[in-house]
Amino acid sequence: MKLTTHLLTLASLAAVATTLTSCIAEEPLNMECDLLELYIHSDNPGDLFYDKNDTLWTAVDYENSVVNFKPTRISANIESYTTYIRVTEGATAYLNGATEPFQNGTVLDYSDENHNYIRVVSQDGKWERQYDIYMEHEKLTGPTLTFDFEEYAIPEKGKFYEWHVDDELSTLFPDCMWKNGNPGYKLSRSTAKPLDYPTAPAEGEGPDGSSCVKLETRDTGKFGLTAKMPIASGSLFNGKFNVSDAMTDALAATQFGAPYKYQPMMFSVWAKYEPGETFLDCQKNPVEGIIDEPDFYVVVYRNIDKDGNTVILDGNDVLSSPYIVGKARLPHNYNADGTDQMGNHPIHGVTSEWQKFTLPVEYTEELDPELLKNNGYSLIIGFASSWQGAYFNGAIGSKLWIDNIELLSK
Amino acid sequence: MKHIFISLLLAAASLSAMAADLENYQKWGTHSKNDAQLRINAGYAIGGTMPMPLPAELREIKMFKPYGGVNVGMEVSKMLGSGKKRWGMSTGAHFFWQGMQTCARVKGYYMGFDMDGEHIEGFYTGIDETNAHLMGFTVPFQAVWRASSRWTLQAGPYLQAYIKKEFINNIYNGYLRENVPTGNYIPFDEDGLHNIPFNDDMRRVTCGVTLTADWKITRNLSAYGTVDWGLNNVFHSDFNTITFNMYNVYANVGLAYSIF
């Protein structure tokens, strides 16, 4: 009897223990349905694109469902090309409403800006998204660029303002718009109002009473601090902002510049500046004796290296890359070794009153006219409310207003 | 037929055993004339706050480490009836300090983070580390059954009140799809997001069922094992940034001493 009771008691305890260690359930199917890469095969990719690497399209913005190849050469004869895609593991792609899955190696017609649509369905079958795929010719522009920032809008479902540029600038301005760090700020401050973003319009505050752009270094709050990105400098540039990198590698997230066919000579902009009160280091600790400074610059760089690889400058080397051949930048103090010197005697000369700044673009080498014609040089036009903002150094509340940009080239 | 035969045999065996055991029951029973007992206990607590059953989104538990693990308290019980007096009831108060650290790999786990009024939510895939610390009191209300002269089983509901409650998450080496699987892709490297607190979203009081098995080493000293199984979600019902209900399940083993 004693044994039976013991066994009964132990059995009940064992039952409890077994229930505790519940088994791991079967793996759920993937829910994602992204088109990650799209590659077209052309026998002469150099005849189609200025940079033959542009036959590969890679997703940088997972919310965007447009596969917009870089504009092709004006002379290119766009035809049909064998197309290969890579999608999320387990997902299935369908072309133009077909019921049979898309097979890699299918020939798609890209001529006359023909749009193809690929629908990607997730492995679990519950999610899908449709991609719009097309190719278009580069458009011709003149040698003078002007921007007055009078037009801006919040896109549908958007949370912050965007500044679009004319269609013919689609090469210099990917997605035909100015880029900034607002998409990154959105991750940390989802409740921010459109005008509370680091880059926002300022209606009626321009030098002529019209609208201008206000860049303001903002606090990214607890999320930003947790992600080791405690502040966000206001920014404005042409290029791409890779939101996917914003949380992990903020410097790499800003991809500066795009090809330009002219040699920039003179850059001018109207600007005024108010530094924020307390300069903060990247851990958000106040630093005595440093006054925040704004920055703006024009950079011209070679966008293909000697091995034929594409070169894109990002936050790490936008002003220091060996591929830079020309530069115009607001003056700053530098140490003897050439590194940036932060201090309390700024020499940039931007005050709280509107002034026009004219900076000549200085070159370290002659531009190769053949390379220039073939989009071998990229141009960056960049602005920041905190010149060390890429490294999360700066003062919250530093404000840079800019308006009426002009870039003269030859 | 065979089953009935075995059952009858068992019943007969236990009947005869019961008679022979009466003396034993008295020998191992309480000293007090009114069949009341006051016991103090000290034990080691181990367990965790976990979703139940484990959701499919949980792919791998890479690490589990218990924290604290103290359970001390006192209990009063009273045995009823006559003869062996096998039935009784018991209540008391146990102070506990317990917790856990788990490191799990999850896939498409819907979660959200609140910080300073800011909010991000979506489907997270990657490493999710949880640190839970709980300190408080358990008040059990148990029926007592002496399974044999030396084995006692107790079961019943309990209330648990927390003096300190901490539930902190770290997420890293993964990514979040904002709101929907087709949403913004937000990757997290090894630094990830740390110290995401859910403390304020936890209930102050929870209830559950408790089961205790106790074996008498001497008449006054016994070894016991208890399982406290939470029956309500540790988070407030309006909290939906963790979509699974999480329950506190802790076991503790230790020694109890009867003062009278």
XYZ file of C-alpha atoms in Angstrom:
670
model
C 0.000 0.000 0.000
C 2.693 2.372 0.987
C 4.361 1.873 -2.359
C 1.140 2.524 -4.268
C 0.591 5.804 -2.462
C 4.166 6.870 -3.065
C 3.833 6.054 -6.703
C 0.535 7.905 -7.017
C 1.977 10.990 -5.419
C 5.101 10.928 -7.542
C 3.015 10.356 -10.664
C 0.944 13.468 -10.002
C 4.085 15.536 -9.517
C 5.555 14.123 -12.713
C 2.376 15.040 -14.592
C 2.749 18.640 -13.465
C 6.395 18.687 -14.514
C 5.600 17.269 -17.948
C 2.930 19.882 -18.583
C 5.426 22.584 -17.641
C 7.869 21.603 -20.312
C 5.399 22.052 -23.161
C 6.846 21.242 -26.537
C 7.900 23.807 -29.134
C 5.195 23.943 -31.770
C 5.748 23.457 -35.484
C 7.413 26.382 -37.250
C 4.930 28.874 -38.687
C 5.194 29.674 -42.406
C 6.791 32.964 -43.477
C 4.477 35.970 -43.588
C 6.744 38.241 -45.582
C 6.436 38.760 -49.312
C 9.192 41.084 -50.445
C 10.847 41.375 -53.786
C 14.451 41.607 -52.636
C 16.327 41.794 -55.907
C 15.559 42.006 -59.578
C 18.201 41.501 -62.238
C 17.938 41.847 -65.973
C 20.378 40.356 -68.413
C 21.543 42.538 -71.267
C 24.370 41.510 -73.614
C 25.611 45.100 -73.574
C 24.673 46.556 -70.197
C 27.019 49.484 -70.870
C 24.840 50.553 -73.800
C 21.762 50.536 -71.612
C 22.994 52.097 -68.363
C 25.834 54.488 -67.684
C 26.874 52.176 -64.855
C 26.614 48.542 -65.975
C 25.942 47.519 -62.336
C 22.537 49.190 -62.654
C 21.072 46.057 -64.275
C 20.644 44.849 -60.688
C 17.925 46.476 -58.628
C 18.079 45.901 -54.866
C 15.342 46.805 -52.397
C 16.457 49.569 -50.023
C 13.076 50.706 -48.850
C 10.757 47.857 -47.979
C 7.700 50.076 -47.996
C 8.252 51.115 -51.559
C 6.740 48.798 -54.165
C 8.278 50.371 -57.245
C 11.210 48.784 -59.035
C 12.558 51.886 -60.682
C 15.820 51.171 -62.381
C 18.184 54.103 -62.646
C 17.337 56.131 -65.751
C 18.999 54.631 -68.812
C 21.249 56.377 -71.301
C 19.372 58.799 -73.481
C 20.688 56.860 -76.490
C 19.663 53.449 -75.100
C 17.341 51.259 -77.101
C 15.295 49.680 -74.317
C 14.078 46.211 -75.326
C 12.980 42.964 -73.705
C 15.319 41.382 -71.197
C 15.653 38.061 -69.450
C 14.618 38.783 -65.868
C 15.587 37.095 -62.634
C 14.146 37.849 -59.208
C 14.803 36.942 -55.596
C 11.906 37.044 -53.127
C 11.433 36.272 -49.409
C 12.073 32.616 -48.619
C 9.026 30.531 -49.428
C 7.148 33.332 -51.178
C 5.791 32.915 -54.689
C 5.796 35.528 -57.449
C 3.221 35.937 -60.225
C 3.680 38.098 -63.308
C 1.001 40.443 -64.665
C -1.977 38.572 -63.218
C -0.748 35.105 -64.264
C -1.950 32.152 -62.200
C 1.251 30.162 -62.765
C 4.250 31.229 -60.661
C 6.875 33.412 -62.292
C 9.886 31.468 -63.549
C 13.319 33.035 -63.320
C 14.674 33.633 -66.786
C 11.380 34.869 -68.233
C 11.811 37.568 -70.861
C 9.977 40.775 -69.987
C 9.259 43.671 -72.312
C 10.681 46.929 -70.959
C 10.409 48.952 -74.183
C 8.426 52.222 -74.353
C 8.405 52.475 -70.565
C 6.193 49.397 -70.441
C 5.176 48.545 -66.876
C 5.320 44.957 -65.664
C 3.731 43.935 -62.412
C 4.945 41.207 -60.122
C 2.743 40.081 -57.265
C 4.573 38.350 -54.438
C 2.525 36.093 -52.147
C 3.902 35.051 -48.777
C 4.630 31.441 -47.881
C 1.610 31.353 -45.566
C -0.557 32.709 -48.385
C -2.007 35.456 -46.212
C 0.012 38.436 -47.363
C 0.926 39.843 -50.717
C 2.243 42.928 -52.358
C 2.466 44.073 -55.926
C 5.547 45.596 -57.503
C 5.565 47.971 -60.434
C 8.605 47.405 -62.662
C 9.698 49.741 -65.409
C 12.657 51.404 -67.055
C 12.863 54.943 -68.346
C 15.303 57.115 -70.240
C 17.320 59.803 -68.585
C 15.963 63.283 -69.195
C 18.005 66.240 -70.361
C 18.583 69.137 -68.008
C 20.335 72.478 -68.266
C 23.475 73.503 -66.374
C 21.699 75.670 -63.791
C 19.792 74.306 -60.832
C 17.527 76.456 -58.649
C 15.308 75.442 -55.754
C 12.977 77.728 -53.837
C 11.180 75.104 -51.676
C 7.795 76.708 -52.239
C 6.070 73.386 -52.831
C 5.908 70.629 -50.293
C 3.303 68.119 -49.199
C 2.625 65.247 -46.853
C 2.043 62.134 -48.968
C -0.947 59.921 -48.371
C -0.323 57.839 -45.230
C 2.836 59.913 -44.688
C 3.822 61.573 -41.450
C 6.152 64.301 -42.621
C 6.585 66.764 -45.471
C 8.374 65.981 -48.708
C 9.875 68.282 -51.316
C 9.568 67.002 -54.866
C 11.655 68.196 -57.791
C 10.886 68.372 -61.503
C 10.719 65.114 -63.452
C 13.751 65.951 -65.565
C 15.895 65.834 -62.412
C 15.109 62.142 -61.872
C 18.768 61.149 -62.247
C 20.180 63.668 -59.781
C 17.248 63.251 -57.396
C 16.278 59.562 -57.026
C 12.497 59.294 -56.605
C 12.379 62.941 -57.777
C 12.663 64.289 -54.253
C 14.970 65.739 -51.635
C 15.958 63.191 -49.010
C 16.503 63.656 -45.288
C 16.635 61.725 -42.024
C 12.918 62.090 -41.283
C 12.125 58.406 -42.017
C 14.635 57.476 -39.322
C 13.220 60.019 -36.890
C 9.758 58.572 -37.482
C 10.922 55.265 -35.991
C 11.864 56.953 -32.731
C 9.066 59.527 -32.548
C 5.983 57.987 -34.049
C 3.792 60.600 -32.363
C 5.668 63.604 -33.796
C 3.635 66.146 -35.747
C 4.809 66.907 -39.319
C 6.244 70.260 -38.244
C 8.108 68.650 -35.329
C 10.316 66.608 -37.658
C 14.007 67.536 -37.972
C 13.389 68.619 -41.567
C 10.206 70.643 -41.983
C 8.874 73.546 -44.044
C 8.647 77.022 -42.532
C 5.835 78.875 -44.212
C 6.363 82.603 -44.639
C 9.723 82.516 -42.919
C 11.898 82.740 -46.031
C 14.079 85.806 -46.757
C 11.449 87.064 -49.198
C 8.519 86.143 -46.970
C 7.816 82.926 -48.845
C 8.363 79.381 -47.596
C 11.749 77.949 -46.753
C 13.116 74.752 -45.180
C 13.905 74.593 -41.486
C 16.394 71.983 -40.289
C 16.327 71.490 -36.552
C 18.337 69.112 -34.399
C 15.782 67.104 -32.443
C 15.693 64.874 -29.413
C 14.950 61.266 -30.418
C 13.709 60.459 -26.910
C 14.066 57.222 -25.060
C 13.854 55.062 -28.171
C 16.680 56.982 -29.781
C 18.782 56.793 -26.640
C 18.121 53.065 -26.370
C 19.192 52.658 -29.986
C 22.264 54.822 -29.262
C 21.025 57.586 -31.549
C 20.019 60.236 -29.016
C 19.636 63.183 -31.385
C 18.626 63.697 -34.988
C 20.158 66.550 -36.947
C 17.931 68.168 -39.521
C 19.233 67.229 -42.961
C 18.538 67.710 -46.638
C 20.391 66.110 -49.533
C 20.013 64.401 -52.872
C 20.505 60.651 -52.864
C 18.910 57.789 -50.998
C 18.007 57.275 -47.373
C 18.086 53.589 -46.537
C 15.537 53.281 -43.726
C 16.545 49.667 -43.178
C 19.997 50.806 -42.123
C 18.766 53.721 -40.017
C 18.582 51.710 -36.787
C 21.733 49.655 -37.212
C 24.165 51.819 -39.134
C 23.020 55.404 -39.319
C 26.131 56.542 -41.176
C 25.559 54.018 -43.947
C 21.854 54.892 -44.145
C 22.494 58.208 -45.888
C 23.678 57.468 -49.425
C 24.756 60.797 -50.808
C 24.635 62.089 -54.335
C 23.690 60.948 -57.808
C 25.179 61.359 -61.299
C 25.253 64.822 -62.847
C 26.378 65.751 -66.361
C 27.747 69.212 -65.673
C 30.682 70.571 -63.711
C 29.332 72.631 -60.776
C 31.168 75.941 -60.387
C 29.285 78.205 -57.981
C 26.905 77.270 -55.208
C 24.763 79.838 -53.441
C 22.101 79.601 -50.751
C 20.236 81.892 -48.395
C 20.651 80.806 -44.796
C 20.285 81.761 -41.159
C 21.209 79.843 -38.028
C 20.562 79.626 -34.305
C 22.686 77.141 -32.368
C 20.958 75.118 -29.656
C 21.803 75.881 -26.059
C 23.688 72.813 -24.882
C 26.081 70.786 -26.991
C 25.687 67.047 -26.350
C 28.040 64.173 -27.000
C 26.836 60.893 -28.470
C 25.798 59.675 -25.010
C 23.698 62.804 -24.559
C 26.083 64.264 -21.963
C 26.459 68.048 -22.067
C 29.864 69.252 -23.255
C 31.082 72.645 -22.044
C 32.721 75.109 -24.380
C 31.378 73.860 -27.685
C 28.921 75.742 -29.854
C 26.994 73.780 -32.458
C 27.548 74.663 -36.124
C 25.484 74.194 -39.261
C 26.880 72.689 -42.421
C 26.233 72.877 -46.108
C 28.255 71.683 -49.027
C 28.446 70.663 -52.620
C 30.619 67.629 -53.354
C 31.585 66.168 -56.715
C 32.960 62.615 -56.703
C 33.870 59.819 -59.071
C 31.138 57.183 -58.777
C 32.941 54.174 -60.276
C 36.193 52.767 -58.944
C 39.045 51.428 -61.082
C 37.580 47.910 -60.924
C 34.252 49.096 -62.292
C 32.381 48.949 -58.967
C 29.810 51.584 -58.076
C 30.968 54.129 -55.487
C 28.364 55.787 -53.281
C 29.476 58.100 -50.486
C 27.630 57.758 -47.189
C 27.839 59.369 -43.755
C 31.242 57.770 -43.174
C 33.070 59.483 -46.022
C 30.815 62.118 -47.547
C 33.443 64.809 -46.986
C 36.592 62.708 -46.758
C 36.404 60.070 -49.500
C 39.407 59.778 -51.840
C 36.889 59.725 -54.708
C 36.006 63.374 -54.062
C 37.323 65.649 -56.810
C 35.515 68.908 -56.060
C 34.019 70.571 -53.021
C 32.387 73.775 -51.788
C 31.715 73.857 -48.061
C 30.834 76.287 -45.309
C 34.081 77.117 -43.443
C 34.855 75.316 -40.160
C 37.862 74.982 -37.862
C 40.064 71.963 -38.432
C 42.832 70.371 -36.409
C 46.368 70.140 -37.777
C 45.677 66.562 -38.902
C 42.657 67.719 -40.889
C 40.017 66.378 -38.497
C 37.051 68.523 -37.463
C 37.716 70.846 -34.543
C 34.709 71.483 -32.334
C 34.948 74.612 -30.229
C 33.377 77.917 -29.315
C 34.771 80.135 -32.084
C 32.831 79.119 -35.168
C 33.908 80.769 -38.411
C 30.997 79.713 -40.620
C 29.458 83.183 -40.454
C 25.834 82.051 -40.588
C 23.915 84.289 -38.174
C 20.330 84.604 -37.045
C 19.786 87.093 -39.898
C 19.167 85.929 -43.466
C 22.282 86.192 -45.657
C 23.181 84.910 -49.068
C 26.227 82.630 -49.107
C 28.139 82.054 -52.314
C 30.730 79.294 -52.342
C 32.916 78.456 -55.355
C 33.399 74.740 -56.018
C 37.120 73.965 -55.751
C 38.580 71.044 -57.651
C 41.593 68.900 -56.831
C 41.748 67.512 -60.346
C 40.519 68.307 -63.827
C 37.253 66.565 -64.633
C 37.400 64.080 -67.481
C 34.833 65.385 -70.026
C 34.174 61.890 -71.346
C 33.480 60.590 -67.830
C 31.293 63.624 -67.098
C 29.207 62.972 -70.199
C 28.791 59.325 -69.179
C 27.501 60.077 -65.672
C 30.844 59.100 -64.110
C 30.687 61.910 -61.568
C 28.087 62.253 -58.846
C 26.969 65.499 -57.275
C 25.926 65.973 -53.656
C 24.053 68.995 -52.359
C 23.838 68.600 -48.580
C 22.661 70.537 -45.524
C 22.671 69.805 -41.780
C 21.619 71.713 -38.669
C 24.449 70.068 -36.681
C 27.689 69.542 -38.562
C 28.627 66.566 -36.323
C 25.057 65.251 -36.333
C 26.010 62.092 -38.226
C 27.959 61.100 -35.107
C 25.093 62.188 -32.821
C 27.031 65.169 -31.529
C 25.120 68.441 -31.505
C 22.756 70.675 -29.628
C 19.040 69.964 -29.484
C 17.294 73.029 -30.868
C 20.002 74.073 -33.359
C 18.091 75.537 -36.305
C 19.221 76.120 -39.863
C 16.826 77.846 -42.258
C 17.650 77.597 -45.961
C 16.096 78.936 -49.122
C 16.749 79.846 -52.765
C 19.531 77.439 -53.680
C 21.362 78.063 -56.912
C 24.015 75.888 -58.490
C 25.756 77.165 -61.588
C 27.666 74.651 -63.692
C 29.436 74.434 -66.972
C -13.903 -7.494 -16.774
C -10.243 -7.617 -16.072
C -10.285 -3.927 -15.070
C -13.106 -4.370 -12.638
C -11.301 -7.257 -11.048
C -8.147 -5.202 -10.569
C -10.114 -2.266 -9.153
C -11.867 -4.490 -6.651
C -8.578 -6.008 -5.634
C -7.042 -2.562 -5.100
C -10.030 -1.365 -3.108
C -9.883 -4.410 -0.873
C -6.161 -3.980 -0.364
C -6.508 -0.346 0.610
C -9.364 -1.066 3.025
C -7.313 -3.560 4.948
C -4.302 -1.261 4.815
C -6.342 1.648 6.168
C -7.220 -0.190 9.332
C -3.657 -1.156 9.939
C -2.501 2.395 9.304
C -4.637 4.251 11.853
C -1.866 4.038 14.400
C 0.632 5.329 11.908
C -1.544 8.299 11.006
C -1.711 9.294 14.651
C 2.014 8.774 15.136
C 2.895 11.097 12.211
C 0.046 13.538 12.844
C -0.084 16.827 14.677
C 0.657 17.189 18.426
C -2.101 19.640 19.099
C -5.286 18.455 20.670
C -7.522 20.536 18.425
C -5.830 19.202 15.256
C -4.542 22.629 14.312
C -1.042 23.085 13.061
C 1.291 26.037 12.523
C 4.155 25.464 10.139
C 6.966 27.620 8.888
C 8.646 26.906 5.593
C 11.708 27.918 3.626
C 12.300 26.873 0.062
C 13.927 27.476 -3.256
C 11.672 28.906 -5.954
C 12.176 28.270 -9.631
C 9.962 28.960 -12.581
C 9.003 31.678 -14.956
C 6.507 33.931 -16.607
C 5.540 32.234 -19.807
C 2.940 32.116 -22.544
C 0.802 29.016 -22.367
C 0.749 26.944 -24.418
C 4.042 27.948 -26.011
C 3.085 29.748 -29.250
C 4.427 28.594 -32.598
C 6.185 31.968 -32.905
C 8.575 30.792 -30.213
C 11.201 28.820 -32.113
C 13.921 28.068 -29.620
C 14.684 28.688 -25.979
C 18.380 29.417 -26.059
C 18.833 30.098 -22.397
C 16.902 29.946 -19.153
C 18.306 31.215 -15.888
C 16.289 31.469 -12.671
C 16.753 34.476 -10.405
C 16.396 34.862 -6.682
C 14.482 31.805 -5.697
C 13.430 32.492 -2.138
C 10.164 31.350 -0.680
C 9.587 31.642 3.098
C 6.349 31.699 4.973
C 3.973 30.242 7.448
C 0.793 28.264 7.212
C -1.953 27.255 9.594
C -3.998 24.146 8.980
C -6.739 22.284 10.713
C -7.606 18.633 10.219
C -11.254 17.655 10.325
C -13.320 14.610 11.069
C -12.427 11.639 13.186
C -10.276 8.529 12.943
C -7.359 9.139 10.635
C -8.548 12.723 10.080
C -7.290 12.689 6.550
C -9.024 15.877 5.420
C -8.396 19.396 6.499
C -7.800 22.911 5.288
C -4.944 25.290 5.314
C -4.059 28.913 4.667
C -1.039 31.118 5.214
C 1.266 33.658 3.697
C 4.459 33.050 1.749
C 6.930 35.732 0.888
C 8.658 35.105 -2.420
C 11.418 36.627 -4.428
C 11.680 34.908 -7.763
C 12.459 35.623 -11.350
C 14.030 34.432 -14.515
C 16.047 35.387 -17.511
C 15.192 33.718 -20.785
C 16.676 34.164 -24.160
C 14.460 32.967 -26.963
C 14.511 33.038 -30.724
C 11.147 34.089 -32.099
C 9.672 34.310 -35.582
C 6.970 36.774 -36.542
C 6.138 37.441 -32.889
C 3.713 40.364 -32.674
C 4.924 42.794 -30.070
C 5.097 46.475 -29.365
C 7.278 48.829 -27.404
C 6.260 51.908 -25.503
C 8.735 54.496 -24.374
C 7.939 58.008 -23.248
C 4.600 57.876 -24.990
C 6.187 56.701 -28.249
C 5.084 53.414 -29.680
C 6.326 50.954 -32.273
C 4.698 47.634 -32.925
C 4.822 44.884 -35.441
C 6.027 41.398 -36.247
C 9.398 40.715 -34.702
C 11.811 37.996 -35.771
C 15.038 37.538 -33.844
C 16.307 37.259 -30.301
C 14.017 38.269 -27.475
C 15.495 38.303 -24.001
C 13.208 38.614 -21.012
C 14.178 39.535 -17.475
C 11.399 39.038 -14.955
C 11.673 39.766 -11.225
C 8.789 39.298 -8.857
C 8.634 39.946 -5.137
C 5.516 39.647 -3.040
C 3.232 37.388 -1.066
C 1.206 34.340 -1.901
C -1.869 33.559 0.161
C -3.023 29.999 -0.559
C -6.368 28.473 0.448
C -5.850 24.744 0.283
C -7.692 21.574 1.002
C -5.428 19.131 2.803
C -5.500 15.415 2.205
C -3.264 12.962 3.959
C -2.553 10.475 1.223
C -0.752 8.271 3.689
C 0.632 8.649 7.156
C 3.668 10.521 5.843
C 2.475 11.915 2.471
C 0.174 14.900 2.438
C -1.270 16.538 -0.660
C -2.693 20.045 -0.592
C -4.501 21.825 -3.390
C -6.526 24.980 -3.831
C -6.619 28.498 -5.132
C -4.206 31.254 -4.222
C -3.916 35.014 -4.469
C -0.594 36.598 -5.218
C 0.237 40.257 -4.562
C 3.419 41.891 -5.834
C 5.568 44.397 -3.983
C 7.988 44.499 -6.854
C 7.264 43.467 -10.415
C 9.662 43.826 -13.252
C 9.346 42.587 -16.790
C 12.019 43.892 -19.090
C 12.744 42.909 -22.665
C 15.819 43.224 -24.820
C 15.555 42.571 -28.507
C 18.564 42.169 -30.763
C 19.912 40.368 -33.815
C 16.592 40.537 -35.558
C 14.130 42.776 -37.306
C 10.655 44.150 -36.931
C 8.108 44.563 -39.693
C 6.143 47.587 -38.598
C 2.428 46.863 -38.026
C 2.088 44.306 -40.836
C 4.435 41.742 -42.466
C 4.610 44.055 -45.484
C 5.448 47.093 -43.341
C 8.618 49.030 -42.808
C 11.637 46.792 -42.167
C 13.494 47.801 -39.005
C 16.571 45.708 -38.316
C 18.280 45.429 -34.940
C 21.932 44.447 -34.654
C 23.624 42.977 -31.578
C 23.061 46.278 -29.731
C 19.380 46.215 -30.583
C 16.889 47.816 -28.251
C 17.486 47.265 -24.569
C 15.525 47.687 -21.365
C 12.069 47.879 -22.841
C 9.949 47.943 -19.685
C 6.538 46.326 -19.329
C 6.426 46.704 -15.523
C 3.586 49.201 -15.437
C 1.426 46.971 -17.576
C 1.544 44.125 -15.056
C -1.223 43.340 -12.622
C -0.610 43.974 -8.923
C -2.566 40.895 -7.912
C -3.006 37.610 -9.721
C -4.653 34.358 -8.795
C -4.031 30.754 -9.587
C -4.048 27.243 -8.259
C -1.484 25.710 -6.018
C -0.605 22.087 -5.425
C 1.662 20.896 -2.659
C 3.093 17.488 -1.862
C 4.633 17.061 1.546
C 6.576 14.171 2.994
C 7.312 13.897 6.663
C 10.935 13.296 7.504
C 10.177 13.419 11.215
C 6.910 14.191 12.941
C 7.679 17.933 12.839
C 9.958 18.312 9.873
C 8.933 17.665 6.318
C 10.152 18.158 2.790
C 7.703 19.693 0.357
C 7.257 20.650 -3.224
C 4.724 23.235 -4.416
C 3.585 24.397 -7.823
C 1.881 27.787 -8.091
C 0.166 27.920 -11.432
C -1.105 31.346 -12.468
C -4.549 31.379 -14.028
C -4.795 34.969 -15.145
C -2.623 36.918 -17.524
C 0.142 38.739 -15.666
C -0.598 41.789 -17.831
C -3.650 44.007 -17.635
C -6.377 42.963 -20.023
C -6.068 46.235 -21.971
C -2.382 45.571 -22.565
C -1.959 44.206 -26.048
C 1.605 44.892 -27.046
C 2.390 41.295 -26.144
C -0.393 39.406 -27.848
C -0.049 36.212 -25.837
C -1.366 35.815 -22.350
C 1.545 35.231 -20.014
C 1.248 33.264 -16.802
C 3.437 32.920 -13.756
C 4.307 29.312 -13.115
C 6.673 28.740 -10.243
C 7.598 25.666 -8.283
C 9.331 25.665 -4.967
C 10.933 22.927 -2.958
C 12.062 23.157 0.630
C 11.583 22.205 4.233
C 8.679 22.913 6.548
C 8.707 22.736 10.323
C 5.647 22.294 12.515
C 5.777 24.542 15.562
C 2.703 22.807 16.966
